[in-house]
CSV table of C-alpha atoms and ligand atoms in Angstrom, one decimal:
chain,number,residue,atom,x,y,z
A,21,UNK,CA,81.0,122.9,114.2
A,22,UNK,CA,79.3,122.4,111.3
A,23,UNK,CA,78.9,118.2,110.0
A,24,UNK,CA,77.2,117.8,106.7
A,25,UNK,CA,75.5,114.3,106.5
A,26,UNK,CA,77.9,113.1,102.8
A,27,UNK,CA,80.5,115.4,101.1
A,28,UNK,CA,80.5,114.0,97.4
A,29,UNK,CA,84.0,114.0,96.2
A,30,UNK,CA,84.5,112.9,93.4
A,31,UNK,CA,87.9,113.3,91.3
A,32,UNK,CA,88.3,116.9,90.8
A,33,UNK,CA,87.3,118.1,87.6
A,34,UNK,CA,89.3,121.4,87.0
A,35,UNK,CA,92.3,118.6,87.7
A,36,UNK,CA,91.0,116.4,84.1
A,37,UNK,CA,91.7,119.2,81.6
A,38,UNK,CA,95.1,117.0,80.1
A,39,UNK,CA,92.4,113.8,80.4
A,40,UNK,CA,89.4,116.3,78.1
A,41,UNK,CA,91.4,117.4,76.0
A,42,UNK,CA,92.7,113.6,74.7
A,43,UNK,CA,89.1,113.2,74.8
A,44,UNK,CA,88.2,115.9,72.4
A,45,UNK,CA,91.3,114.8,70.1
A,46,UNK,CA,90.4,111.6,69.9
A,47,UNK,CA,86.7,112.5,68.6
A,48,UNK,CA,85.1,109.9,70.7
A,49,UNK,CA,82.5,110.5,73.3
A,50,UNK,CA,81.1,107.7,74.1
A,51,UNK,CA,80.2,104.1,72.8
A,52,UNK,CA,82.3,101.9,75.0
A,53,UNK,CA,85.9,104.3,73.6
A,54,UNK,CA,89.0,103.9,74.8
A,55,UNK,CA,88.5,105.9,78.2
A,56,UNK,CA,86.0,103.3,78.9
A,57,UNK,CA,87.8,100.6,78.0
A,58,UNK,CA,91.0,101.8,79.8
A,59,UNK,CA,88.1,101.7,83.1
A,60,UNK,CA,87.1,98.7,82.8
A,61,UNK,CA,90.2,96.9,82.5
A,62,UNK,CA,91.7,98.7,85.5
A,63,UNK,CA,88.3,98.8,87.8
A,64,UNK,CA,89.1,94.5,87.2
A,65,UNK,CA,92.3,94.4,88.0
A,66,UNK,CA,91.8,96.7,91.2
A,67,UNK,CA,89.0,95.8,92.6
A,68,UNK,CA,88.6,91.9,91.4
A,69,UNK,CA,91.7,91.3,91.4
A,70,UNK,CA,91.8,90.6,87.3
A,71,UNK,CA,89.0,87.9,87.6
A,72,UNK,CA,86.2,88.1,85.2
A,73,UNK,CA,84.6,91.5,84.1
A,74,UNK,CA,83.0,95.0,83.9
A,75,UNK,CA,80.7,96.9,81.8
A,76,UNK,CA,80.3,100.2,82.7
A,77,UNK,CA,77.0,101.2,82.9
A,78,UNK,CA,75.8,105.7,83.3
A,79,UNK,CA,74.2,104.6,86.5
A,80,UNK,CA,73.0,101.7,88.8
A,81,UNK,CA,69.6,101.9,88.2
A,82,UNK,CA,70.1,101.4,84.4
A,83,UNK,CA,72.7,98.5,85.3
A,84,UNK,CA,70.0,96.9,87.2
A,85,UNK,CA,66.9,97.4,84.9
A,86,UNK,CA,69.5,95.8,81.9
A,87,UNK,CA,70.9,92.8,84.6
A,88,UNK,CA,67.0,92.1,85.4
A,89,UNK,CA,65.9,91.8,81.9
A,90,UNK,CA,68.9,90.0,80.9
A,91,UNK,CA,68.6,87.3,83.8
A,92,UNK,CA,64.9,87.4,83.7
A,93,UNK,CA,64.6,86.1,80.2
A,94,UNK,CA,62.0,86.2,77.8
A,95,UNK,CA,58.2,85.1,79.4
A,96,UNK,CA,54.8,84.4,77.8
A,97,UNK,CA,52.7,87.6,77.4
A,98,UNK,CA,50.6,88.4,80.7
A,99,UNK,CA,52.5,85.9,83.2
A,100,UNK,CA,53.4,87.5,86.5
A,101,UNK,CA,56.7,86.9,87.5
A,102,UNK,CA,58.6,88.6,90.4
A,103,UNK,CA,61.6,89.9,91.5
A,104,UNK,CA,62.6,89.0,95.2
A,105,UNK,CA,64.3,91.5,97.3
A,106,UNK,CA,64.4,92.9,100.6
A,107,UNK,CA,62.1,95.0,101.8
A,108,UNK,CA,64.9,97.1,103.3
A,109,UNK,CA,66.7,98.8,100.2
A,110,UNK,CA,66.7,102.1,98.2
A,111,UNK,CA,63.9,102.5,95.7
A,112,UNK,CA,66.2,102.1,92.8
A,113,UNK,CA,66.2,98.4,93.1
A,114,UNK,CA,62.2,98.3,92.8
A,115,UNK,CA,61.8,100.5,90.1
A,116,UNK,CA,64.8,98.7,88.2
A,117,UNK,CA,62.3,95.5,88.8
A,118,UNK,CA,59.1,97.5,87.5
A,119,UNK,CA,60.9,98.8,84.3
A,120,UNK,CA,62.7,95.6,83.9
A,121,UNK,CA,58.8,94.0,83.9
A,122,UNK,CA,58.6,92.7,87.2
A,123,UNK,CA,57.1,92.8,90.1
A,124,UNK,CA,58.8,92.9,93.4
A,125,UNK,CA,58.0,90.6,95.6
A,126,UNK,CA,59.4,92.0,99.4
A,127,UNK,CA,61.6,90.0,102.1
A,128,UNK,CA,62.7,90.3,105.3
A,129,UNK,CA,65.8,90.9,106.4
A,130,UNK,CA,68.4,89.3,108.8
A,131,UNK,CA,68.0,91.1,112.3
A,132,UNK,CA,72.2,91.4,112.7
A,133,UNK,CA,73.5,91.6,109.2
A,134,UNK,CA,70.9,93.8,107.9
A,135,UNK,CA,71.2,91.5,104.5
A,136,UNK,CA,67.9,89.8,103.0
A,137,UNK,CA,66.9,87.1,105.6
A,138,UNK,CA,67.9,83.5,103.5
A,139,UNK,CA,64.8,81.9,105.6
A,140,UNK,CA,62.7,84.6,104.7
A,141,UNK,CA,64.1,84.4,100.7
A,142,UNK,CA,63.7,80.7,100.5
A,143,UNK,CA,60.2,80.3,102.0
A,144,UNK,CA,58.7,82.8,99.1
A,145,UNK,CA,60.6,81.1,96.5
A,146,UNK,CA,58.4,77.9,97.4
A,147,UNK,CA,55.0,80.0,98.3
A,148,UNK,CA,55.7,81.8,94.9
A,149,UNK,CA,57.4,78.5,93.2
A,150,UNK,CA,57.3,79.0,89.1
A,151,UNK,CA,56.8,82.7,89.9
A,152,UNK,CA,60.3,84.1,90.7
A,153,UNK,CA,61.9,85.4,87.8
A,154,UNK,CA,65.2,86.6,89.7
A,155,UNK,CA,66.4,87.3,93.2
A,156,UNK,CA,67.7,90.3,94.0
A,157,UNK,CA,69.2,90.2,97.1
A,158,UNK,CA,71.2,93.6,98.4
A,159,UNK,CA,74.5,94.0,99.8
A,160,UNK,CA,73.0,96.1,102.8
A,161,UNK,CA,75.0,99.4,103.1
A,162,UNK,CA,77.9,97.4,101.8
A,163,UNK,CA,77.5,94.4,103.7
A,164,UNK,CA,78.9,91.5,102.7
A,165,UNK,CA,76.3,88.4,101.1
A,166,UNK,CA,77.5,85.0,100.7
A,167,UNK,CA,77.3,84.6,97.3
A,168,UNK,CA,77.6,80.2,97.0
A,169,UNK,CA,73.6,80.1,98.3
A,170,UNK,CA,72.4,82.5,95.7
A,171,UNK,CA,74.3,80.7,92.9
A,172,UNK,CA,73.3,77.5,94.8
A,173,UNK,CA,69.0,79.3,94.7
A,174,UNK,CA,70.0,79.6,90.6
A,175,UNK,CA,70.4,76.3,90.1
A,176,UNK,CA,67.8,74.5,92.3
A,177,UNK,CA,65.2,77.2,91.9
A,178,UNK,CA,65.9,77.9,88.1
A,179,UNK,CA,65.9,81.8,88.7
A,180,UNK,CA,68.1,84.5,87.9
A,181,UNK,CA,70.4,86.4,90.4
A,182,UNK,CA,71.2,90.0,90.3
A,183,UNK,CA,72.6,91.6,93.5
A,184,UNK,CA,72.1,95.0,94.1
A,185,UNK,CA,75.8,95.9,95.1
A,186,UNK,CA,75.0,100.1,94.5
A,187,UNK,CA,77.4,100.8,97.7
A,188,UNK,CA,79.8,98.0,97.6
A,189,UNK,CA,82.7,99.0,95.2
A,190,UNK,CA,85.8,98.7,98.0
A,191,UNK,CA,83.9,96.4,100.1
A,192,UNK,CA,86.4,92.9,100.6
A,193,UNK,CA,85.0,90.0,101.1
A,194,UNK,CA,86.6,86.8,103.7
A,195,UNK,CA,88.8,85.7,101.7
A,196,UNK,CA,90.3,88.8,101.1
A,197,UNK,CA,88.5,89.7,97.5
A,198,UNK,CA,86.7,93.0,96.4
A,199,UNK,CA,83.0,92.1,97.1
A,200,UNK,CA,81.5,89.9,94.5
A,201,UNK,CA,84.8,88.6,93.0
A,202,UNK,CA,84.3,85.4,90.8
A,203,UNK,CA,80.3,85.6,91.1
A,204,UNK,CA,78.9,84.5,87.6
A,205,UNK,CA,76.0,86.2,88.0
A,206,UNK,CA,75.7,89.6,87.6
A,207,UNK,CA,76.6,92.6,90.6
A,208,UNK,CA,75.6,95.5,90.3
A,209,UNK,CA,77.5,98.7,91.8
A,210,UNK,CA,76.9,102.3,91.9
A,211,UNK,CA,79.1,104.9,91.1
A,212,UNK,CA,77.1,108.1,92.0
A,213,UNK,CA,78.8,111.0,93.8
A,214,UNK,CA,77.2,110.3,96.8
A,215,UNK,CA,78.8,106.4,97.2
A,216,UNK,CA,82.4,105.5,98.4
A,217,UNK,CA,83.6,105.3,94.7
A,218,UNK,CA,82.1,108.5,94.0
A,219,UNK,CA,82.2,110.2,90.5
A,220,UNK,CA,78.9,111.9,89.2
A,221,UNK,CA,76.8,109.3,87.4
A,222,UNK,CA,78.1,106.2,86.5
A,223,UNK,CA,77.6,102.4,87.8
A,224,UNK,CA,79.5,99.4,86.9
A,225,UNK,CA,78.3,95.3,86.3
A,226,UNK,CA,80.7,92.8,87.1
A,227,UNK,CA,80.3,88.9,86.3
A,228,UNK,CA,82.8,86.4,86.2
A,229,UNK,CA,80.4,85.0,83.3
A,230,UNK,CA,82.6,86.5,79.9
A,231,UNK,CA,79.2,85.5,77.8
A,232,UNK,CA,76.5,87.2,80.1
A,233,UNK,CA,79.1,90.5,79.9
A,234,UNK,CA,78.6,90.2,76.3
A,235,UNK,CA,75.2,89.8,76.0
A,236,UNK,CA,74.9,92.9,78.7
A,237,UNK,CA,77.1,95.1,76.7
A,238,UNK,CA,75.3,94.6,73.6
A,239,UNK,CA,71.7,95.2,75.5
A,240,UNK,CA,73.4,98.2,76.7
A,241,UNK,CA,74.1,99.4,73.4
A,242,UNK,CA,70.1,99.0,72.1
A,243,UNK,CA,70.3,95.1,71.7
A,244,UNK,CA,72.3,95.8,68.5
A,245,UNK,CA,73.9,91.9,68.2
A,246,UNK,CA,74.5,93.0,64.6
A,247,UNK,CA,75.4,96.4,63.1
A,248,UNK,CA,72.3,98.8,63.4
A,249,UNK,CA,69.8,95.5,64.1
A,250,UNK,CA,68.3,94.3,67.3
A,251,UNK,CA,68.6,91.0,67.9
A,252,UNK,CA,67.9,91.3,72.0
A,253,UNK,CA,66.3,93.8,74.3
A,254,UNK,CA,67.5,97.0,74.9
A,255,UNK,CA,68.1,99.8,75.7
A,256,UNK,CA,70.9,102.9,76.2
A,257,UNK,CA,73.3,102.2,79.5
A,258,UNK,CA,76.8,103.8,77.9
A,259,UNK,CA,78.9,105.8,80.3
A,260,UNK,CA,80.3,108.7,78.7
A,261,UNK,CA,83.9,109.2,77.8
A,262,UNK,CA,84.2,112.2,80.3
A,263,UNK,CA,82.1,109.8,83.3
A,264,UNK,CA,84.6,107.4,82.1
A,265,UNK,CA,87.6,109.8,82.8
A,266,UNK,CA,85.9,110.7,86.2
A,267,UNK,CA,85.8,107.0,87.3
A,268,UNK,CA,89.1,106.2,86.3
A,269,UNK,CA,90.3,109.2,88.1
A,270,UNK,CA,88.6,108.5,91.3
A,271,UNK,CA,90.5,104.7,91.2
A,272,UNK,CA,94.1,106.4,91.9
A,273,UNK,CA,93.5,107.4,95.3
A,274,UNK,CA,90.5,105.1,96.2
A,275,UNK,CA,92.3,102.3,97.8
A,276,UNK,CA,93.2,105.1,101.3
A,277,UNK,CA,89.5,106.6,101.1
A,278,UNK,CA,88.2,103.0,102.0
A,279,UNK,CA,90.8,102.4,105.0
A,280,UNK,CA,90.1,105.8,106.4
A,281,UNK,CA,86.6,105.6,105.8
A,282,UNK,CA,86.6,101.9,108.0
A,283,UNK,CA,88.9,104.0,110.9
A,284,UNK,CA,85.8,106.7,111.1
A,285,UNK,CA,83.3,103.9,111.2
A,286,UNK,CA,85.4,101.9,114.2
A,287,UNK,CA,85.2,105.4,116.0
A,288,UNK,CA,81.6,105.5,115.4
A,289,UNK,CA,81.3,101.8,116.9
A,290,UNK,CA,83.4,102.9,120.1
A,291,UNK,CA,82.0,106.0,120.8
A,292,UNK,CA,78.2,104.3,120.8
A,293,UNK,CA,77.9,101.6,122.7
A,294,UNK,CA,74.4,102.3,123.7
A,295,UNK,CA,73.6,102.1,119.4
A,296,UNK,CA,73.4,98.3,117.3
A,297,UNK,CA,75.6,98.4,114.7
A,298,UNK,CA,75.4,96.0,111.3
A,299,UNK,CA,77.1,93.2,112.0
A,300,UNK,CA,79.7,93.0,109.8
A,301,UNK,CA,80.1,90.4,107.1
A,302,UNK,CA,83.5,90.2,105.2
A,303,UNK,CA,86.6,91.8,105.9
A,304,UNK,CA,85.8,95.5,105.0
A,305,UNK,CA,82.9,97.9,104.2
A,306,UNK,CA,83.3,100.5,102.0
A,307,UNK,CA,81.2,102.5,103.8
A,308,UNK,CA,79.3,105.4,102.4
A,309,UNK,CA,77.8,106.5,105.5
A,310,UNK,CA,77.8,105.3,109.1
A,311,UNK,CA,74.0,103.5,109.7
A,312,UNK,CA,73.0,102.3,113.3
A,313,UNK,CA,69.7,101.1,115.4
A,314,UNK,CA,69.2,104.0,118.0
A,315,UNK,CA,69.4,102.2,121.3
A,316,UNK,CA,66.3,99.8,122.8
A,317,UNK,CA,66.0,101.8,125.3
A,318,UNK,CA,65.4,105.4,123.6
A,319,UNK,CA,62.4,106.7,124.7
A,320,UNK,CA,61.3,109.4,122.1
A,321,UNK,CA,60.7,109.2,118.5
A,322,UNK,CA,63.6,109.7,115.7
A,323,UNK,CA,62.3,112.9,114.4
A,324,UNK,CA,63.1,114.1,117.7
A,325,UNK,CA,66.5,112.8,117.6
A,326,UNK,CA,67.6,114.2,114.1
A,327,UNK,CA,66.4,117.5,115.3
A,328,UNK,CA,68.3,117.8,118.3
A,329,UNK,CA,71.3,116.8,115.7
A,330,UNK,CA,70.4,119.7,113.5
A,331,UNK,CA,70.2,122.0,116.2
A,332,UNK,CA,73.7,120.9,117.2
A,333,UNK,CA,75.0,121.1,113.5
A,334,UNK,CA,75.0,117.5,112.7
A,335,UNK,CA,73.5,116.4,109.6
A,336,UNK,CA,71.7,113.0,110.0
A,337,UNK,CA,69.6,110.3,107.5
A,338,UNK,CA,67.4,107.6,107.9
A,339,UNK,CA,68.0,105.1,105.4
A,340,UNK,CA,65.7,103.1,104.8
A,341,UNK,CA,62.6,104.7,106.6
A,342,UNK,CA,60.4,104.7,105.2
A,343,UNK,CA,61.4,100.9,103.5
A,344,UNK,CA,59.7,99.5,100.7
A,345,UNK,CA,56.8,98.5,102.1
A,346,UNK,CA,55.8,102.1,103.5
A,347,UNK,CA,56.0,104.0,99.9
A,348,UNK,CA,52.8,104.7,98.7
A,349,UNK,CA,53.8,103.5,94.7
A,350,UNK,CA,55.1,100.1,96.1
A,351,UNK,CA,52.3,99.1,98.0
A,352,UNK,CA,50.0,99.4,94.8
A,353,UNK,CA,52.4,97.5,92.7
A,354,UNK,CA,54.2,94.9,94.7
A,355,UNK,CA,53.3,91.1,97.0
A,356,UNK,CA,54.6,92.3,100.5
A,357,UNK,CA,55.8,89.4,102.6
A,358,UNK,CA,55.8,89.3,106.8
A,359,UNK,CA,58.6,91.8,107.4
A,360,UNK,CA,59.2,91.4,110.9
A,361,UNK,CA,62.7,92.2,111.3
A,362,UNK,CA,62.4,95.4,108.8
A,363,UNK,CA,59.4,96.5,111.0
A,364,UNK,CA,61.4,96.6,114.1
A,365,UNK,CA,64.4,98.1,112.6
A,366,UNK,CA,63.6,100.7,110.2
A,367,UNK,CA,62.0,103.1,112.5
A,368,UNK,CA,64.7,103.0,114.5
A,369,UNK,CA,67.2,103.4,112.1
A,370,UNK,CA,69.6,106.7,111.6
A,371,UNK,CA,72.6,107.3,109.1
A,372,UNK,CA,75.6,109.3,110.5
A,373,UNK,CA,77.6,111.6,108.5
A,374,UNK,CA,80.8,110.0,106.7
A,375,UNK,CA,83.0,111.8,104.1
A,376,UNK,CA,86.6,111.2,102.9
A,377,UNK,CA,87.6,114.6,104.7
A,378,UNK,CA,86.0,114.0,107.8
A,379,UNK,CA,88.1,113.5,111.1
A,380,UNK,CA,88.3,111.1,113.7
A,381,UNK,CA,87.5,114.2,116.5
A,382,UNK,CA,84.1,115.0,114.1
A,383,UNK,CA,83.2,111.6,114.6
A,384,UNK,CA,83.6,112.0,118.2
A,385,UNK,CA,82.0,114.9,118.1
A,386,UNK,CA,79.0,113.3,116.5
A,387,UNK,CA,78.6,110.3,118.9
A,388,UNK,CA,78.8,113.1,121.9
A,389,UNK,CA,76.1,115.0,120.1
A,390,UNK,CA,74.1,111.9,119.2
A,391,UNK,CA,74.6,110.7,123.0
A,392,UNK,CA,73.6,113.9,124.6
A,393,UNK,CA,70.5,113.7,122.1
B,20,LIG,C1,72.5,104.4,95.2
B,20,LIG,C2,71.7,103.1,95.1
B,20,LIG,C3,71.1,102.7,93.9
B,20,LIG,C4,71.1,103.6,92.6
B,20,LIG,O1,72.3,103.9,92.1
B,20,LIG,P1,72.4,105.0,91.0
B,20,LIG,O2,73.8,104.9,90.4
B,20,LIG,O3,72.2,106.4,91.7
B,20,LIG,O4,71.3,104.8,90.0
B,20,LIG,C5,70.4,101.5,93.8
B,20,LIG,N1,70.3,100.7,94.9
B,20,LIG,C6,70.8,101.1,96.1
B,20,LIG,C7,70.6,100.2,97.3
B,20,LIG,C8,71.4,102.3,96.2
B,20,LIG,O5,71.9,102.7,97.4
């Protein structure tokens, strides 16, 4: 048996002709059209439940760069002001910080959770006070974040908040909500064909906050506040009509894809015991792969590991190894704080195969490989 480590599926395309050819009738492509519109309007209802917002953006790394900026605000020339996020993320969320005219400044994270560490966060907003333009905590692998101490960090710290949220579309928080529901800051979520919510490119910013929407919107469309004039940064973010048709597509069936997805990920917590899995925070993770700590106790390097996977036909990751930190580009350009907990847990760290096709017996299958491994 052959177990691929993600199988993109996105809504399938040869299925959208009816949905292109409106498209091509209509004789709009783009610029926030109806398609788009028609997204937004039902990714809020679905997924927040009608509260607040979303701006589609044509991918997460562009939704972040415009957030940042946006919640950054304007500086005097030559200051040095950071962006504080975990150490343990994807390097989207660092460039985003870079282009966005930042410099990251890298936590900790929390040793069960996997989520920035809120000691390690709130020690380098008073080492760095003045300094921290926003903090830009990620929802670990879809992880849950409680949300009331970073709006509670806005208002005593005076920065911004922008969460990186690139894998949480699905994810429901404890009371029930889609992650991120009622947060009037902005969240960020990715909606690339490799994540849960998968389409091609595409990424979507929610806030409960109608006026920051606005504002992000127009940035989005090159900061034109009136016709043809910039009156605020920007920059292009639009999602296509047909990405727009993809996405809206890909909501019909989605709500199934998440509960299956959560069965495969209990079978991957019974069937290794041995492993540490994320605590979860939340009701539900929309996971987009399956990521555990190899057990204390393995003796031999990961390397090792994911070949004796590959030999046995399992496709394996090892996200994020290296982290932040450990990229050469990152260490020139960013303030690295003590990263204990990411030290210990990143080298240890492997991502199992999860797809919306995949079985209950292939995850078994997996955890016998990964045990015998
Ligand atoms: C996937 C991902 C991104 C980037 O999303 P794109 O839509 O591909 O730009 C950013 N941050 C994290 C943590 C991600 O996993």
């Amino acid at each position: 048996m052959r177990i691929p480590f993600l199988r993109p599926n996105p809504a399938r395309l040869s299925k959208l002709l009816p949905g292109l050819e409106a498209i091509e009738a209509s004789g709009i492509f783009t610029n926030y059209g109806p398609v788009n519109s028609r997204f937004e309007a039902e990714a809020t209802a679905s997924f927040f439940g009608g509260h607040g917002g979303c701006l589609t953006v044509n991918n997460a790394t562009i939704g972040l760069m415009l957030a940042l900026r946006e919640a950054a605000g304007e500086a005097p020339r030559g200051t040095t002001r950071y962006a504080l996020m975990p150490s343990f993320t994807f390097a989207a969320t660092a460039h985003a910080a870079i282009w966005a005219g930042l410099t990251p400044l890298l936590c900790d994270i929390d040793p069960d959770r996997w989520t920035p560490c809120a000691r390690s966060e709130e020690a380098l907003l008073e080492r760095y006070a003045g300094q921290v333009a926003v903090v830009m905590p990620y929802a670990t692998f879809g992880n849950g974040l409680d949300l009331d101490r970073y709006a509670g960090l806005a208002r005593r710290h005076g920065v911004g908040i922008v969460v990186d949220a690139a894998a949480s579309l699905g994810s429901i928080d404890d009371s029930g909500q889609g992650f991120g529901t009622g947060f009037a800051h902005a969240i960020v979520y990715s909606m690339h064909a490799t994540k849960t919510f998968a389409t091609a490119e595409g990424g979507l910013i929610y806030s409960a906050d109608a006026e920051r929407l606005a504002r992000l919107r127009t940035m989005g469309n090159f900061g034109f506040g009136e016709p043809r004039t910039a009156t605020m940064p920007g920059l292009n973010s639009k999602l296509s009509e047909a990405g727009a048709l993809l996405a809206l597509a890909k909501l019909e069936s989605f709500g199934q894809i998440v509960t299956h997805r959560a069965a495969l990920a209990d079978a991957y917590r019974r069937g290794l015991p041995g492993c540490k899995f994320q605590q979860v925070a939340g009701r539900q993770i929309a996971y987009q792969f399956m990521p555990v700590g190899m057990p204390a106790g393995h003796p031999g390097p990961r390397e090792a590991l994911l070949a004796s996977l590959a030999a046995a036909g399992v496709a394996a990751g090892h996200y994020f190894s290296p982290h932040l930190a450990e990229q050469p580009y990152f260490q020139r350009v960013s303030e690295i704080a003590e990263l204990p907990v990411t030290e210990k847990l990143a080298p240890r760290i492997l991502s199992l195969p999860l797809a919306d096709s995949m079985t209950i017996p292939e995850v078994e299958m997996v955890c016998a490989t990964v045990r015998a491994a």
